[in-house]
Amino acid sequence: MNALSDLVSVRAWVDEARAIAVLTGAGMSAESGVPTFRDAQTGLWATFKPEELATEAAFRANPAQVWDWYASRREMMKDVRPNAGHEALARFQQRHPGRLTLITQNVDGLHQAAGSVGTLSLHGNIFDDVWLDPCMGAPGCGGVCAVSRAQPGRPPACGDCGNLLRPGVVWFGEMLPAVALAAAEDAAQTCDLMLVVGTSGAVWPAAGSAHTARHNGARVVVINPQPSELDDAAHALVRATAASALPALLAD
Ligand code: NAD
């Protein structure tokens, strides 16, 4: 099977699979109302590329602009809810403990909100604040800046040493969290079925999971209404949305 595959055939693979890994991207949350990067740049931000805003260099060069971009994304995401696709994944995990490992590139927290357990968040969480630099050790800091002591601003800053807050996401060019990445690699190596949902496959090393799974003998299924860079790694392509395909594939 390859090219455009029917859900019934892929459903049979789900039923046979001993260990399933699922890699999700921004398309997973599109039907919750969170724009993908491809769709995200509207209005004020229409002239900026995410790759030019989501970097440490961009933040250091223009912290107010990058902080404001993340503030607008936080505002956009704050009231969104999991969709039927997130819920289908969470329910499957609850019915089959230990059988499905969820790896996400998303920073919106919607898998966790749906009740998924052990979600491997490769790119962090947009609602977390972290310091840009190690504490610079001003007398008032006590050796470590406490996030709660940040003074309001764009971005907020430590009132003693001047350290800036930044969003707790992984920017382009940064290392992924080591523990989550190692667990994701292990899941990709040991699964016998990988579902790749709503990702363009353009961001590495996350995209490498699909190739790792295929290389290690797993069946790989891409679920995406549009072509993606991971289609070549797939045994089956499901041209459907996350919220329509996942309930059909993962229901009892
Ligand atoms: P991307 O924007 O590059 O690609 C999105 C993919 O989703 C596209 O291939 C598109 O065809 C597909 N898609 C659109 N609607 C879909 C739907 N309803 N169902 C299934 N697929 C659909 O996103 P990416 O591959 O995740 O990579 C870019 C980076 O964007 C990631 O690092 C991620 O952290 C970040 N991002 C995250 C969010 C979020 O957390 N919700 C939103 C935007 C960007």
PDB file of C-alpha atoms and ligand atoms in Angstrom:
ATOM      1  CA  MET A   1       0.000   0.000   0.000  1.00  0.00           C
ATOM      2  CA  ASN A   2       1.158   3.539  -0.697  1.00  0.00           C
ATOM      3  CA  ALA A   3      -0.150   6.585  -2.498  1.00  0.00           C
ATOM      4  CA  LEU A   4      -3.576   7.503  -1.191  1.00  0.00           C
ATOM      5  CA  SER A   5      -4.729   4.885   1.239  1.00  0.00           C
ATOM      6  CA  ASP A   6      -8.091   4.152   2.674  1.00  0.00           C
ATOM      7  CA  LEU A   7      -8.786   4.397   6.375  1.00  0.00           C
ATOM      8  CA  VAL A   8     -10.043   0.825   6.608  1.00  0.00           C
ATOM      9  CA  SER A   9      -6.670  -0.578   5.535  1.00  0.00           C
ATOM     10  CA  VAL A  10      -4.718   1.643   7.918  1.00  0.00           C
ATOM     11  CA  ARG A  11      -7.160   0.806  10.688  1.00  0.00           C
ATOM     12  CA  ALA A  12      -6.148  -2.840  10.292  1.00  0.00           C
ATOM     13  CA  TRP A  13      -2.523  -1.819  10.861  1.00  0.00           C
ATOM     14  CA  VAL A  14      -3.535  -0.022  14.056  1.00  0.00           C
ATOM     15  CA  ASP A  15      -5.275  -3.147  15.306  1.00  0.00           C
ATOM     16  CA  GLU A  16      -2.198  -5.277  14.559  1.00  0.00           C
ATOM     17  CA  ALA A  17       0.351  -2.881  16.041  1.00  0.00           C
ATOM     18  CA  ARG A  18       2.072  -3.797  19.282  1.00  0.00           C
ATOM     19  CA  ALA A  19       3.744  -0.402  19.788  1.00  0.00           C
ATOM     20  CA  ILE A  20       2.488   2.765  18.107  1.00  0.00           C
ATOM     21  CA  ALA A  21       4.370   6.066  17.957  1.00  0.00           C
ATOM     22  CA  VAL A  22       2.536   9.217  16.898  1.00  0.00           C
ATOM     23  CA  LEU A  23       4.371  12.348  15.755  1.00  0.00           C
ATOM     24  CA  THR A  24       2.199  15.455  15.641  1.00  0.00           C
ATOM     25  CA  GLY A  25       2.734  18.945  14.258  1.00  0.00           C
ATOM     26  CA  ALA A  26       0.867  22.194  13.930  1.00  0.00           C
ATOM     27  CA  GLY A  27      -1.825  20.690  11.656  1.00  0.00           C
ATOM     28  CA  MET A  28      -2.932  18.574  14.629  1.00  0.00           C
ATOM     29  CA  SER A  29      -4.301  21.716  16.264  1.00  0.00           C
ATOM     30  CA  ALA A  30      -5.565  23.501  13.145  1.00  0.00           C
ATOM     31  CA  GLU A  31      -9.118  22.312  13.756  1.00  0.00           C
ATOM     32  CA  SER A  32      -8.906  23.689  17.303  1.00  0.00           C
ATOM     33  CA  GLY A  33      -8.372  27.102  15.730  1.00  0.00           C
ATOM     34  CA  VAL A  34      -4.578  27.325  16.167  1.00  0.00           C
ATOM     35  CA  PRO A  35      -3.043  28.435  12.869  1.00  0.00           C
ATOM     36  CA  THR A  36      -0.151  26.425  11.487  1.00  0.00           C
ATOM     37  CA  PHE A  37       3.048  28.305  10.746  1.00  0.00           C
ATOM     38  CA  ARG A  38       2.019  28.290   7.103  1.00  0.00           C
ATOM     39  CA  ASP A  39      -1.260  30.044   8.000  1.00  0.00           C
ATOM     40  CA  ALA A  40      -0.139  31.948  11.069  1.00  0.00           C
ATOM     41  CA  GLN A  41       1.293  35.123   9.682  1.00  0.00           C
ATOM     42  CA  THR A  42      -1.600  37.530   9.501  1.00  0.00           C
ATOM     43  CA  GLY A  43      -2.022  41.265   9.958  1.00  0.00           C
ATOM     44  CA  LEU A  44       0.821  42.859  11.862  1.00  0.00           C
ATOM     45  CA  TRP A  45       3.060  39.824  11.433  1.00  0.00           C
ATOM     46  CA  ALA A  46       2.331  39.085   7.785  1.00  0.00           C
ATOM     47  CA  THR A  47       5.716  40.304   6.615  1.00  0.00           C
ATOM     48  CA  PHE A  48       7.765  38.199   9.071  1.00  0.00           C
ATOM     49  CA  LYS A  49       8.834  34.593   8.639  1.00  0.00           C
ATOM     50  CA  PRO A  50       8.619  32.423  11.791  1.00  0.00           C
ATOM     51  CA  GLU A  51      12.203  31.355  11.182  1.00  0.00           C
ATOM     52  CA  GLU A  52      13.218  35.017  11.507  1.00  0.00           C
ATOM     53  CA  LEU A  53      11.325  35.597  14.759  1.00  0.00           C
ATOM     54  CA  ALA A  54      11.770  32.242  16.498  1.00  0.00           C
ATOM     55  CA  THR A  55      15.503  32.432  17.085  1.00  0.00           C
ATOM     56  CA  GLU A  56      17.723  33.503  19.960  1.00  0.00           C
ATOM     57  CA  ALA A  57      19.502  35.967  17.662  1.00  0.00           C
ATOM     58  CA  ALA A  58      16.188  37.644  16.770  1.00  0.00           C
ATOM     59  CA  PHE A  59      15.242  37.901  20.447  1.00  0.00           C
ATOM     60  CA  ARG A  60      18.587  39.411  21.430  1.00  0.00           C
ATOM     61  CA  ALA A  61      18.456  41.855  18.506  1.00  0.00           C
ATOM     62  CA  ASN A  62      14.893  42.943  19.114  1.00  0.00           C
ATOM     63  CA  PRO A  63      13.454  41.491  22.326  1.00  0.00           C
ATOM     64  CA  ALA A  64      10.312  43.653  22.355  1.00  0.00           C
ATOM     65  CA  GLN A  65       9.299  42.615  18.846  1.00  0.00           C
ATOM     66  CA  VAL A  66       9.816  38.898  19.473  1.00  0.00           C
ATOM     67  CA  TRP A  67       8.138  39.097  22.896  1.00  0.00           C
ATOM     68  CA  ASP A  68       5.139  40.810  21.291  1.00  0.00           C
ATOM     69  CA  TRP A  69       4.926  38.111  18.602  1.00  0.00           C
ATOM     70  CA  TYR A  70       4.823  35.414  21.279  1.00  0.00           C
ATOM     71  CA  ALA A  71       2.331  37.457  23.293  1.00  0.00           C
ATOM     72  CA  SER A  72       0.051  37.555  20.266  1.00  0.00           C
ATOM     73  CA  ARG A  73       0.423  33.776  19.804  1.00  0.00           C
ATOM     74  CA  ARG A  74      -0.294  33.171  23.501  1.00  0.00           C
ATOM     75  CA  GLU A  75      -3.384  35.335  23.232  1.00  0.00           C
ATOM     76  CA  MET A  76      -4.510  33.371  20.182  1.00  0.00           C
ATOM     77  CA  MET A  77      -3.971  30.025  21.959  1.00  0.00           C
ATOM     78  CA  LYS A  78      -5.232  30.789  25.440  1.00  0.00           C
ATOM     79  CA  ASP A  79      -8.854  29.758  24.959  1.00  0.00           C
ATOM     80  CA  VAL A  80      -8.478  26.959  22.423  1.00  0.00           C
ATOM     81  CA  ARG A  81      -9.689  23.455  23.223  1.00  0.00           C
ATOM     82  CA  PRO A  82      -8.587  19.989  22.111  1.00  0.00           C
ATOM     83  CA  ASN A  83     -10.332  18.701  19.000  1.00  0.00           C
ATOM     84  CA  ALA A  84     -11.652  15.229  18.191  1.00  0.00           C
ATOM     85  CA  GLY A  85      -8.182  14.155  17.066  1.00  0.00           C
ATOM     86  CA  HIS A  86      -6.489  15.061  20.366  1.00  0.00           C
ATOM     87  CA  GLU A  87      -9.321  13.338  22.218  1.00  0.00           C
ATOM     88  CA  ALA A  88      -9.089  10.156  20.119  1.00  0.00           C
ATOM     89  CA  LEU A  89      -5.369   9.879  20.917  1.00  0.00           C
ATOM     90  CA  ALA A  90      -5.920  10.422  24.643  1.00  0.00           C
ATOM     91  CA  ARG A  91      -8.754   7.906  24.808  1.00  0.00           C
ATOM     92  CA  PHE A  92      -6.680   5.297  22.955  1.00  0.00           C
ATOM     93  CA  GLN A  93      -3.854   5.777  25.482  1.00  0.00           C
ATOM     94  CA  GLN A  94      -6.301   5.362  28.340  1.00  0.00           C
ATOM     95  CA  ARG A  95      -7.772   2.173  26.842  1.00  0.00           C
ATOM     96  CA  HIS A  96      -4.353   0.736  25.920  1.00  0.00           C
ATOM     97  CA  PRO A  97      -1.841   1.825  28.583  1.00  0.00           C
ATOM     98  CA  GLY A  98       1.738   1.798  27.320  1.00  0.00           C
ATOM     99  CA  ARG A  99       0.852   0.992  23.703  1.00  0.00           C
ATOM    100  CA  LEU A 100       0.962   4.492  22.167  1.00  0.00           C
ATOM    101  CA  THR A 101       3.793   6.999  22.605  1.00  0.00           C
ATOM    102  CA  LEU A 102       2.872  10.546  21.674  1.00  0.00           C
ATOM    103  CA  ILE A 103       5.604  12.818  20.337  1.00  0.00           C
ATOM    104  CA  THR A 104       4.618  16.394  19.572  1.00  0.00           C
ATOM    105  CA  GLN A 105       6.248  19.423  18.035  1.00  0.00           C
ATOM    106  CA  ASN A 106       3.354  21.538  19.260  1.00  0.00           C
ATOM    107  CA  VAL A 107       3.752  24.087  22.004  1.00  0.00           C
ATOM    108  CA  ASP A 108       0.040  24.660  22.690  1.00  0.00           C
ATOM    109  CA  GLY A 109      -0.458  22.022  25.421  1.00  0.00           C
ATOM    110  CA  LEU A 110      -3.585  20.616  23.741  1.00  0.00           C
ATOM    111  CA  HIS A 111      -2.515  16.954  23.960  1.00  0.00           C
ATOM    112  CA  GLN A 112      -2.055  17.349  27.701  1.00  0.00           C
ATOM    113  CA  ALA A 113      -5.379  19.213  27.964  1.00  0.00           C
ATOM    114  CA  ALA A 114      -7.071  16.288  26.202  1.00  0.00           C
ATOM    115  CA  GLY A 115      -5.675  13.914  28.845  1.00  0.00           C
ATOM    116  CA  SER A 116      -2.759  12.348  26.995  1.00  0.00           C
ATOM    117  CA  VAL A 117      -0.172  10.914  29.351  1.00  0.00           C
ATOM    118  CA  GLY A 118       3.596  11.050  28.968  1.00  0.00           C
ATOM    119  CA  THR A 119       3.458  13.382  25.965  1.00  0.00           C
ATOM    120  CA  LEU A 120       6.971  14.038  24.657  1.00  0.00           C
ATOM    121  CA  SER A 121       6.987  17.770  23.920  1.00  0.00           C
ATOM    122  CA  LEU A 122      10.027  18.270  21.718  1.00  0.00           C
ATOM    123  CA  HIS A 123       9.587  22.028  21.346  1.00  0.00           C
ATOM    124  CA  GLY A 124       8.471  23.098  24.830  1.00  0.00           C
ATOM    125  CA  ASN A 125       5.344  24.964  25.919  1.00  0.00           C
ATOM    126  CA  ILE A 126       4.505  28.454  24.768  1.00  0.00           C
ATOM    127  CA  PHE A 127       2.892  29.376  28.098  1.00  0.00           C
ATOM    128  CA  ASP A 128       6.085  28.772  30.106  1.00  0.00           C
ATOM    129  CA  ASP A 129       8.461  31.639  30.876  1.00  0.00           C
ATOM    130  CA  VAL A 130      12.178  30.964  31.326  1.00  0.00           C
ATOM    131  CA  TRP A 131      15.218  33.197  31.739  1.00  0.00           C
ATOM    132  CA  LEU A 132      17.223  34.043  28.650  1.00  0.00           C
ATOM    133  CA  ASP A 133      20.580  33.767  30.432  1.00  0.00           C
ATOM    134  CA  PRO A 134      21.951  32.245  33.611  1.00  0.00           C
ATOM    135  CA  CYS A 135      21.481  34.590  36.586  1.00  0.00           C
ATOM    136  CA  MET A 136      24.083  37.316  36.350  1.00  0.00           C
ATOM    137  CA  GLY A 137      24.488  37.306  40.109  1.00  0.00           C
ATOM    138  CA  ALA A 138      23.497  40.810  41.153  1.00  0.00           C
ATOM    139  CA  PRO A 139      23.343  41.088  44.952  1.00  0.00           C
ATOM    140  CA  GLY A 140      19.516  41.097  45.034  1.00  0.00           C
ATOM    141  CA  CYS A 141      19.176  37.918  42.964  1.00  0.00           C
ATOM    142  CA  GLY A 142      20.542  35.606  45.648  1.00  0.00           C
ATOM    143  CA  GLY A 143      22.370  33.560  43.001  1.00  0.00           C
ATOM    144  CA  VAL A 144      19.264  32.616  41.077  1.00  0.00           C
ATOM    145  CA  CYS A 145      16.620  34.845  39.517  1.00  0.00           C
ATOM    146  CA  ALA A 146      13.108  33.706  40.457  1.00  0.00           C
ATOM    147  CA  VAL A 147      10.681  33.963  37.518  1.00  0.00           C
ATOM    148  CA  SER A 148       8.078  35.323  39.898  1.00  0.00           C
ATOM    149  CA  ARG A 149      10.311  38.315  40.642  1.00  0.00           C
ATOM    150  CA  ALA A 150      10.432  39.504  37.034  1.00  0.00           C
ATOM    151  CA  GLN A 151       9.419  43.107  36.593  1.00  0.00           C
ATOM    152  CA  PRO A 152       6.679  43.719  34.008  1.00  0.00           C
ATOM    153  CA  GLY A 153       7.931  44.745  30.577  1.00  0.00           C
ATOM    154  CA  ARG A 154       8.255  43.720  26.947  1.00  0.00           C
ATOM    155  CA  PRO A 155       9.867  41.375  27.849  1.00  0.00           C
ATOM    156  CA  PRO A 156       9.762  41.253  31.660  1.00  0.00           C
ATOM    157  CA  ALA A 157      13.208  41.488  33.270  1.00  0.00           C
ATOM    158  CA  CYS A 158      14.891  40.727  36.570  1.00  0.00           C
ATOM    159  CA  GLY A 159      14.852  43.939  38.570  1.00  0.00           C
ATOM    160  CA  ASP A 160      18.287  43.215  39.985  1.00  0.00           C
ATOM    161  CA  CYS A 161      20.497  41.792  37.224  1.00  0.00           C
ATOM    162  CA  GLY A 162      18.501  42.742  34.117  1.00  0.00           C
ATOM    163  CA  ASN A 163      18.118  39.154  32.843  1.00  0.00           C
ATOM    164  CA  LEU A 164      15.229  38.893  30.368  1.00  0.00           C
ATOM    165  CA  LEU A 165      12.345  36.434  30.354  1.00  0.00           C
ATOM    166  CA  ARG A 166      11.714  34.504  27.143  1.00  0.00           C
ATOM    167  CA  PRO A 167       9.079  31.959  26.168  1.00  0.00           C
ATOM    168  CA  GLY A 168       9.848  28.343  27.092  1.00  0.00           C
ATOM    169  CA  VAL A 169       9.884  27.075  23.517  1.00  0.00           C
ATOM    170  CA  VAL A 170      12.728  25.604  21.495  1.00  0.00           C
ATOM    171  CA  TRP A 171      13.844  28.148  18.938  1.00  0.00           C
ATOM    172  CA  PHE A 172      15.347  27.328  15.552  1.00  0.00           C
ATOM    173  CA  GLY A 173      18.985  26.401  16.079  1.00  0.00           C
ATOM    174  CA  GLU A 174      18.522  25.340  19.733  1.00  0.00           C
ATOM    175  CA  MET A 175      18.962  21.902  21.253  1.00  0.00           C
ATOM    176  CA  LEU A 176      15.829  19.902  21.954  1.00  0.00           C
ATOM    177  CA  PRO A 177      15.205  18.788  25.549  1.00  0.00           C
ATOM    178  CA  ALA A 178      17.515  15.796  25.896  1.00  0.00           C
ATOM    179  CA  VAL A 179      15.243  13.488  27.894  1.00  0.00           C
ATOM    180  CA  ALA A 180      12.226  13.985  25.613  1.00  0.00           C
ATOM    181  CA  LEU A 181      14.362  13.632  22.492  1.00  0.00           C
ATOM    182  CA  ALA A 182      15.939  10.386  23.707  1.00  0.00           C
ATOM    183  CA  ALA A 183      12.519   8.961  24.569  1.00  0.00           C
ATOM    184  CA  ALA A 184      11.182   9.994  21.155  1.00  0.00           C
ATOM    185  CA  GLU A 185      14.115   8.344  19.399  1.00  0.00           C
ATOM    186  CA  ASP A 186      13.571   5.189  21.415  1.00  0.00           C
ATOM    187  CA  ALA A 187       9.872   5.158  20.502  1.00  0.00           C
ATOM    188  CA  ALA A 188      10.701   5.671  16.817  1.00  0.00           C
ATOM    189  CA  GLN A 189      13.220   2.813  16.893  1.00  0.00           C
ATOM    190  CA  THR A 190      10.979   0.325  18.672  1.00  0.00           C
ATOM    191  CA  CYS A 191       7.496   1.029  17.314  1.00  0.00           C
ATOM    192  CA  ASP A 192       5.941  -1.142  14.646  1.00  0.00           C
ATOM    193  CA  LEU A 193       3.576   1.600  13.467  1.00  0.00           C
ATOM    194  CA  MET A 194       4.169   5.338  13.297  1.00  0.00           C
ATOM    195  CA  LEU A 195       1.412   7.838  12.552  1.00  0.00           C
ATOM    196  CA  VAL A 196       2.709  11.213  11.354  1.00  0.00           C
ATOM    197  CA  VAL A 197      -0.063  13.767  11.806  1.00  0.00           C
ATOM    198  CA  GLY A 198      -0.243  17.358  10.617  1.00  0.00           C
ATOM    199  CA  THR A 199       3.405  18.170  10.110  1.00  0.00           C
ATOM    200  CA  SER A 200       5.139  19.589   7.065  1.00  0.00           C
ATOM    201  CA  GLY A 201       8.202  17.530   8.026  1.00  0.00           C
ATOM    202  CA  ALA A 202      10.416  20.558   7.495  1.00  0.00           C
ATOM    203  CA  VAL A 203      11.692  20.921  11.065  1.00  0.00           C
ATOM    204  CA  TRP A 204      14.508  18.642  12.194  1.00  0.00           C
ATOM    205  CA  PRO A 205      15.393  16.604  14.176  1.00  0.00           C
ATOM    206  CA  ALA A 206      11.684  15.968  14.887  1.00  0.00           C
ATOM    207  CA  ALA A 207      11.019  15.021  11.280  1.00  0.00           C
ATOM    208  CA  GLY A 208      13.766  12.401  11.502  1.00  0.00           C
ATOM    209  CA  SER A 209      11.521  10.217  13.695  1.00  0.00           C
ATOM    210  CA  ALA A 210       9.540   9.081  10.665  1.00  0.00           C
ATOM    211  CA  HIS A 211      12.690   8.030   8.815  1.00  0.00           C
ATOM    212  CA  THR A 212      14.009   6.280  11.929  1.00  0.00           C
ATOM    213  CA  ALA A 213      10.766   4.337  12.299  1.00  0.00           C
ATOM    214  CA  ARG A 214      10.783   3.260   8.668  1.00  0.00           C
ATOM    215  CA  HIS A 215      14.470   2.347   8.786  1.00  0.00           C
ATOM    216  CA  ASN A 216      13.780   0.126  11.804  1.00  0.00           C
ATOM    217  CA  GLY A 217      10.980  -1.764  10.080  1.00  0.00           C
ATOM    218  CA  ALA A 218       7.859   0.060  11.249  1.00  0.00           C
ATOM    219  CA  ARG A 219       4.946   0.885   8.998  1.00  0.00           C
ATOM    220  CA  VAL A 220       4.688   4.652   8.555  1.00  0.00           C
ATOM    221  CA  VAL A 221       1.425   6.459   7.843  1.00  0.00           C
ATOM    222  CA  VAL A 222       1.218  10.178   7.026  1.00  0.00           C
ATOM    223  CA  ILE A 223      -2.099  11.846   7.865  1.00  0.00           C
ATOM    224  CA  ASN A 224      -2.245  15.246   6.192  1.00  0.00           C
ATOM    225  CA  PRO A 225      -4.664  16.801   3.713  1.00  0.00           C
ATOM    226  CA  GLN A 226      -1.685  18.220   1.805  1.00  0.00           C
ATOM    227  CA  PRO A 227       1.587  16.735   0.553  1.00  0.00           C
ATOM    228  CA  SER A 228       4.427  16.866   3.107  1.00  0.00           C
ATOM    229  CA  GLU A 229       8.166  16.344   3.120  1.00  0.00           C
ATOM    230  CA  LEU A 230       7.633  13.023   4.905  1.00  0.00           C
ATOM    231  CA  ASP A 231       5.438  11.474   2.226  1.00  0.00           C
ATOM    232  CA  ASP A 232       8.437   9.635   0.814  1.00  0.00           C
ATOM    233  CA  ALA A 233       8.979   7.887   4.154  1.00  0.00           C
ATOM    234  CA  ALA A 234       5.381   6.665   4.297  1.00  0.00           C
ATOM    235  CA  HIS A 235       3.896   3.304   3.420  1.00  0.00           C
ATOM    236  CA  ALA A 236       0.473   4.952   3.372  1.00  0.00           C
ATOM    237  CA  LEU A 237      -0.830   8.479   2.855  1.00  0.00           C
ATOM    238  CA  VAL A 238      -4.151   9.437   4.389  1.00  0.00           C
ATOM    239  CA  ARG A 239      -5.327  12.689   2.795  1.00  0.00           C
ATOM    240  CA  ALA A 240      -7.642  13.709   5.614  1.00  0.00           C
ATOM    241  CA  THR A 241      -7.550  16.039   8.586  1.00  0.00           C
ATOM    242  CA  ALA A 242      -6.448  15.044  12.070  1.00  0.00           C
ATOM    243  CA  ALA A 243      -9.882  15.522  13.609  1.00  0.00           C
ATOM    244  CA  SER A 244     -11.552  13.347  10.987  1.00  0.00           C
ATOM    245  CA  ALA A 245      -8.960  10.589  10.524  1.00  0.00           C
ATOM    246  CA  LEU A 246      -7.816   9.894  14.101  1.00  0.00           C
ATOM    247  CA  PRO A 247     -11.246   9.102  15.587  1.00  0.00           C
ATOM    248  CA  ALA A 248     -11.840   6.690  12.705  1.00  0.00           C
ATOM    249  CA  LEU A 249      -8.442   5.021  13.137  1.00  0.00           C
ATOM    250  CA  LEU A 250      -8.333   4.836  16.928  1.00  0.00           C
ATOM    251  CA  ALA A 251     -11.921   4.167  17.989  1.00  0.00           C
ATOM    252  CA  ASP A 252     -12.779   0.894  19.733  1.00  0.00           C
TER     253      ASP A 252
HETATM  254  P1  NAD B   1       3.877  23.476   9.710  1.00  0.00           P
HETATM  255  O1  NAD B   1       3.084  24.733   9.883  1.00  0.00           O
HETATM  256  O2  NAD B   1       5.186  23.561   9.017  1.00  0.00           O
HETATM  257  O3  NAD B   1       2.983  22.430   8.876  1.00  0.00           O
HETATM  258  C1  NAD B   1       1.653  22.153   9.209  1.00  0.00           C
HETATM  259  C2  NAD B   1       1.191  20.942   8.440  1.00  0.00           C
HETATM  260  O4  NAD B   1      -0.129  20.625   8.882  1.00  0.00           O
HETATM  261  C3  NAD B   1       1.108  21.162   6.918  1.00  0.00           C
HETATM  262  O5  NAD B   1       1.740  20.060   6.271  1.00  0.00           O
HETATM  263  C4  NAD B   1      -0.401  21.144   6.633  1.00  0.00           C
HETATM  264  O6  NAD B   1      -0.720  20.587   5.361  1.00  0.00           O
HETATM  265  C5  NAD B   1      -0.913  20.269   7.759  1.00  0.00           C
HETATM  266  N1  NAD B   1      -2.306  20.490   8.136  1.00  0.00           N
HETATM  267  C6  NAD B   1      -3.022  21.631   8.087  1.00  0.00           C
HETATM  268  N2  NAD B   1      -4.257  21.440   8.586  1.00  0.00           N
HETATM  269  C7  NAD B   1      -4.315  20.134   8.965  1.00  0.00           C
HETATM  270  C8  NAD B   1      -5.316  19.342   9.581  1.00  0.00           C
HETATM  271  N3  NAD B   1      -6.515  19.846   9.899  1.00  0.00           N
HETATM  272  N4  NAD B   1      -5.041  18.029   9.845  1.00  0.00           N
HETATM  273  C9  NAD B   1      -3.839  17.512   9.521  1.00  0.00           C
HETATM  274  N5  NAD B   1      -2.841  18.223   8.950  1.00  0.00           N
HETATM  275  C10 NAD B   1      -3.076  19.530   8.681  1.00  0.00           C
HETATM  276  O7  NAD B   1       4.019  22.844  11.157  1.00  0.00           O
HETATM  277  P2  NAD B   1       5.050  21.782  11.800  1.00  0.00           P
HETATM  278  O8  NAD B   1       5.379  20.736  10.800  1.00  0.00           O
HETATM  279  O9  NAD B   1       4.508  21.407  13.110  1.00  0.00           O
HETATM  280  O10 NAD B   1       6.445  22.540  12.034  1.00  0.00           O
HETATM  281  C11 NAD B   1       6.658  23.858  12.331  1.00  0.00           C
HETATM  282  C12 NAD B   1       6.867  24.265  13.778  1.00  0.00           C
HETATM  283  O11 NAD B   1       5.702  24.971  14.071  1.00  0.00           O
HETATM  284  C13 NAD B   1       6.972  23.276  14.905  1.00  0.00           C
HETATM  285  O12 NAD B   1       8.202  23.418  15.510  1.00  0.00           O
HETATM  286  C14 NAD B   1       5.892  23.700  15.928  1.00  0.00           C
HETATM  287  O13 NAD B   1       6.469  23.814  17.219  1.00  0.00           O
HETATM  288  C15 NAD B   1       5.488  25.059  15.469  1.00  0.00           C
HETATM  289  N6  NAD B   1       4.063  25.439  15.590  1.00  0.00           N
HETATM  290  C16 NAD B   1       3.293  24.932  16.591  1.00  0.00           C
HETATM  291  C17 NAD B   1       1.957  25.311  16.687  1.00  0.00           C
HETATM  292  C18 NAD B   1       1.145  24.713  17.792  1.00  0.00           C
HETATM  293  O14 NAD B   1       1.683  24.426  18.862  1.00  0.00           O
HETATM  294  N7  NAD B   1      -0.159  24.493  17.591  1.00  0.00           N
HETATM  295  C19 NAD B   1       1.393  26.170  15.746  1.00  0.00           C
HETATM  296  C20 NAD B   1       2.226  26.702  14.733  1.00  0.00           C
HETATM  297  C21 NAD B   1       3.570  26.312  14.659  1.00  0.00           C
END
